[in-house]
Amino acid sequence: MKKVAIVMGSDSDLPVVEKAFGVLDELGVPYEVHVFSAHRTPMETKAFSSHAKMNGFGAIIAAAGMAAHLAGAIAANTVLPVIGIPVKSGPLGGMDALLSTCMMPPGIPVATVGVDGAKNAAYLAAQILAVEDDELTGKLMRTRAEAAANVIEKDRKLSEKYNRE
Ligand code: RP5
């Protein structure tokens, strides 16, 4: 199976980003974790993204806050699917990162999840790899079935408590 790259603009993003690790661990998807900054280490960002396909990656998750250009800078240097996580850091509460990540020019897309949406970034990366992997598809479908069963159980408990005749 191809690997997922999980890249963040700073180690201060880690408390948000590490929620993606658990999802990929549960699904058995291999991943690598790196810190690259579009602004502080532009050369390293370019080198990593331009070699990522050759180095066995199938999708890249890029998380950054504030003027969050990391996902876009990576997308500029690879045709691998890039998933952006706008991180809530700085005084604008993540709106700055959301717009910086998602408002890409035509031809250089970044599939942007919600602010601090690390779990969905991991699920989306897994779904991309699952296009060519039936076993992973099965795991994703089981995960959804478990989530549905949890909601049904929550409904049952609340109904029992509040919906008495
Ligand atoms: C962004 O600036 C990072 O992704 C982080 O969210 C924010 C602050 O970075 P640090 O000053 O904490 O390294 O580039």
Tab-separated table of C-alpha atoms and ligand atoms in Angstrom:
chain	number	residue	atom	x	y	z
A	1	MET	CA	0.000	0.000	0.000
A	2	LYS	CA	1.157	3.536	-0.671
A	3	LYS	CA	1.992	5.790	2.301
A	4	VAL	CA	0.273	8.973	3.452
A	5	ALA	CA	2.498	11.969	4.199
A	6	ILE	CA	1.327	14.064	7.140
A	7	VAL	CA	3.057	17.422	7.048
A	8	MET	CA	2.566	20.343	9.423
A	9	GLY	CA	3.827	23.909	9.357
A	10	SER	CA	5.083	23.826	12.941
A	11	ASP	CA	5.283	21.364	15.804
A	12	SER	CA	2.814	23.691	17.540
A	13	ASP	CA	0.204	22.195	15.146
A	14	LEU	CA	0.828	18.682	16.528
A	15	PRO	CA	-2.010	18.580	19.115
A	16	VAL	CA	-4.466	19.065	16.238
A	17	VAL	CA	-2.691	16.940	13.654
A	18	GLU	CA	-2.067	13.894	15.847
A	19	LYS	CA	-5.785	13.061	15.752
A	20	ALA	CA	-5.113	11.903	12.175
A	21	PHE	CA	-2.535	9.354	13.388
A	22	GLY	CA	-5.102	7.328	15.345
A	23	VAL	CA	-7.458	7.085	12.357
A	24	LEU	CA	-4.704	5.856	10.043
A	25	ASP	CA	-3.401	3.449	12.724
A	26	GLU	CA	-6.856	1.895	13.096
A	27	LEU	CA	-7.193	1.490	9.340
A	28	GLY	CA	-3.663	0.057	8.997
A	29	VAL	CA	-2.565	2.827	6.614
A	30	PRO	CA	1.188	3.555	6.723
A	31	TYR	CA	2.233	7.180	7.137
A	32	GLU	CA	5.204	9.495	7.690
A	33	VAL	CA	5.097	12.688	9.752
A	34	HIS	CA	7.128	15.828	8.938
A	35	VAL	CA	7.398	19.522	9.766
A	36	PHE	CA	7.864	21.742	6.711
A	37	SER	CA	7.002	25.407	6.453
A	38	ALA	CA	6.007	27.156	3.225
A	39	HIS	CA	7.557	30.336	4.613
A	40	ARG	CA	10.381	29.226	6.908
A	41	THR	CA	11.667	26.219	4.937
A	42	PRO	CA	10.424	26.719	1.347
A	43	MET	CA	13.302	24.732	-0.206
A	44	GLU	CA	12.680	21.673	1.985
A	45	THR	CA	8.935	21.908	1.291
A	46	LYS	CA	9.570	21.923	-2.450
A	47	ALA	CA	12.083	19.065	-2.316
A	48	PHE	CA	9.739	16.855	-0.290
A	49	SER	CA	6.658	17.500	-2.402
A	50	SER	CA	8.345	17.184	-5.774
A	51	HIS	CA	9.772	13.758	-4.798
A	52	ALA	CA	6.744	12.497	-2.842
A	53	LYS	CA	5.194	10.394	-5.617
A	54	MET	CA	8.552	8.795	-6.432
A	55	ASN	CA	9.048	8.092	-2.711
A	56	GLY	CA	5.913	5.941	-2.411
A	57	PHE	CA	3.312	8.372	-1.146
A	58	GLY	CA	-0.278	8.202	-2.439
A	59	ALA	CA	-1.710	11.271	-0.705
A	60	ILE	CA	-0.407	14.207	1.314
A	61	ILE	CA	-2.089	15.808	4.319
A	62	ALA	CA	-0.805	19.322	5.028
A	63	ALA	CA	-1.782	21.234	8.163
A	64	ALA	CA	-0.972	24.869	8.868
A	65	GLY	CA	-2.336	27.877	10.686
A	66	MET	CA	-2.447	31.642	10.093
A	67	ALA	CA	-1.370	32.534	6.498
A	68	ALA	CA	-1.550	28.823	5.732
A	69	HIS	CA	0.220	28.377	2.408
A	70	LEU	CA	1.730	24.964	3.136
A	71	ALA	CA	-0.906	22.798	1.426
A	72	GLY	CA	-0.935	25.080	-1.610
A	73	ALA	CA	2.853	25.185	-1.849
A	74	ILE	CA	2.947	21.385	-1.723
A	75	ALA	CA	0.153	21.086	-4.317
A	76	ALA	CA	2.158	23.368	-6.601
A	77	ASN	CA	4.909	20.756	-6.743
A	78	THR	CA	3.061	17.440	-7.080
A	79	VAL	CA	0.035	15.924	-8.806
A	80	LEU	CA	-0.631	13.704	-5.777
A	81	PRO	CA	-3.903	14.573	-4.030
A	82	VAL	CA	-3.237	17.144	-1.302
A	83	ILE	CA	-5.600	17.476	1.666
A	84	GLY	CA	-5.338	20.708	3.631
A	85	ILE	CA	-6.118	21.068	7.331
A	86	PRO	CA	-6.592	24.713	8.334
A	87	VAL	CA	-5.380	24.969	11.930
A	88	LYS	CA	-6.913	27.329	14.461
A	89	SER	CA	-3.856	29.292	15.637
A	90	GLY	CA	-3.299	33.037	15.935
A	91	PRO	CA	-5.859	35.765	16.619
A	92	LEU	CA	-8.321	35.059	13.767
A	93	GLY	CA	-9.564	31.695	15.037
A	94	GLY	CA	-8.719	29.648	11.939
A	95	MET	CA	-10.670	31.698	9.366
A	96	ASP	CA	-7.341	32.996	8.028
A	97	ALA	CA	-6.010	29.444	7.599
A	98	LEU	CA	-9.298	28.177	6.136
A	99	LEU	CA	-9.342	30.749	3.344
A	100	SER	CA	-5.589	30.518	2.703
A	101	THR	CA	-5.884	26.742	2.350
A	102	CYS	CA	-9.047	26.362	0.287
A	103	MET	CA	-9.025	29.345	-2.098
A	104	MET	CA	-6.612	27.850	-4.611
A	105	PRO	CA	-6.404	28.940	-8.256
A	106	PRO	CA	-7.830	26.609	-10.938
A	107	GLY	CA	-5.490	23.718	-11.768
A	108	ILE	CA	-3.819	23.443	-8.357
A	109	PRO	CA	-6.493	21.998	-6.040
A	110	VAL	CA	-6.257	21.465	-2.297
A	111	ALA	CA	-9.067	19.318	-0.843
A	112	THR	CA	-9.711	21.290	2.323
A	113	VAL	CA	-11.326	19.828	5.444
A	114	GLY	CA	-12.857	21.911	8.230
A	115	VAL	CA	-10.830	23.952	10.710
A	116	ASP	CA	-8.813	21.492	12.852
A	117	GLY	CA	-10.404	18.641	10.864
A	118	ALA	CA	-7.520	16.191	11.213
A	119	LYS	CA	-9.700	13.078	11.517
A	120	ASN	CA	-11.556	13.823	8.300
A	121	ALA	CA	-8.252	14.517	6.556
A	122	ALA	CA	-7.110	11.026	7.546
A	123	TYR	CA	-10.382	9.411	6.441
A	124	LEU	CA	-10.209	11.214	3.103
A	125	ALA	CA	-6.592	10.136	2.562
A	126	ALA	CA	-7.602	6.538	3.334
A	127	GLN	CA	-10.550	6.778	0.926
A	128	ILE	CA	-8.167	7.964	-1.808
A	129	LEU	CA	-5.891	4.957	-1.242
A	130	ALA	CA	-8.925	2.660	-1.026
A	131	VAL	CA	-9.867	3.377	-4.654
A	132	GLU	CA	-7.353	0.669	-5.565
A	133	ASP	CA	-7.469	-1.382	-2.354
A	134	ASP	CA	-10.475	-3.616	-1.593
A	135	GLU	CA	-9.248	-4.556	1.888
A	136	LEU	CA	-9.004	-0.913	2.897
A	137	THR	CA	-12.435	-0.278	1.357
A	138	GLY	CA	-13.816	-3.037	3.608
A	139	LYS	CA	-12.212	-1.463	6.703
A	140	LEU	CA	-13.689	1.945	5.856
A	141	MET	CA	-17.138	0.436	5.378
A	142	ARG	CA	-16.906	-1.400	8.707
A	143	THR	CA	-15.860	1.851	10.418
A	144	ARG	CA	-18.962	3.571	9.048
A	145	ALA	CA	-21.181	0.677	10.111
A	146	GLU	CA	-19.764	0.950	13.660
A	147	ALA	CA	-20.400	4.710	13.697
A	148	ALA	CA	-23.996	4.115	12.596
A	149	ALA	CA	-24.470	1.461	15.292
A	150	ASN	CA	-23.171	3.944	17.900
A	151	VAL	CA	-25.693	6.587	16.837
A	152	ILE	CA	-28.538	4.056	16.900
A	153	GLU	CA	-27.510	2.994	20.415
A	154	LYS	CA	-27.390	6.649	21.559
A	155	ASP	CA	-30.882	7.177	20.158
A	156	ARG	CA	-32.099	4.073	21.966
A	157	LYS	CA	-30.662	5.287	25.307
A	158	LEU	CA	-32.099	8.807	24.996
A	159	SER	CA	-35.465	7.475	23.856
A	160	GLU	CA	-35.555	5.167	26.858
A	161	LYS	CA	-34.799	8.082	29.193
A	162	TYR	CA	-37.031	10.805	27.758
A	163	ASN	CA	-39.704	9.260	25.554
A	164	ARG	CA	-41.720	7.430	28.187
A	165	GLU	CA	-45.461	7.195	27.731
B	1	RP5	C1	2.004	28.367	10.856
B	1	RP5	O1	2.111	29.330	11.838
B	1	RP5	C2	2.076	27.047	11.588
B	1	RP5	O2	1.413	26.050	10.849
B	1	RP5	C3	1.419	27.341	12.901
B	1	RP5	O3	0.025	27.027	12.872
B	1	RP5	C4	1.589	28.848	13.043
B	1	RP5	C5	2.473	29.255	14.191
B	1	RP5	O4	3.716	28.600	14.105
B	1	RP5	P1	4.765	28.656	15.325
B	1	RP5	O5	5.133	30.099	15.501
B	1	RP5	O6	4.053	28.096	16.529
B	1	RP5	O7	5.931	27.789	14.908
B	1	RP5	O8	2.989	28.476	9.902
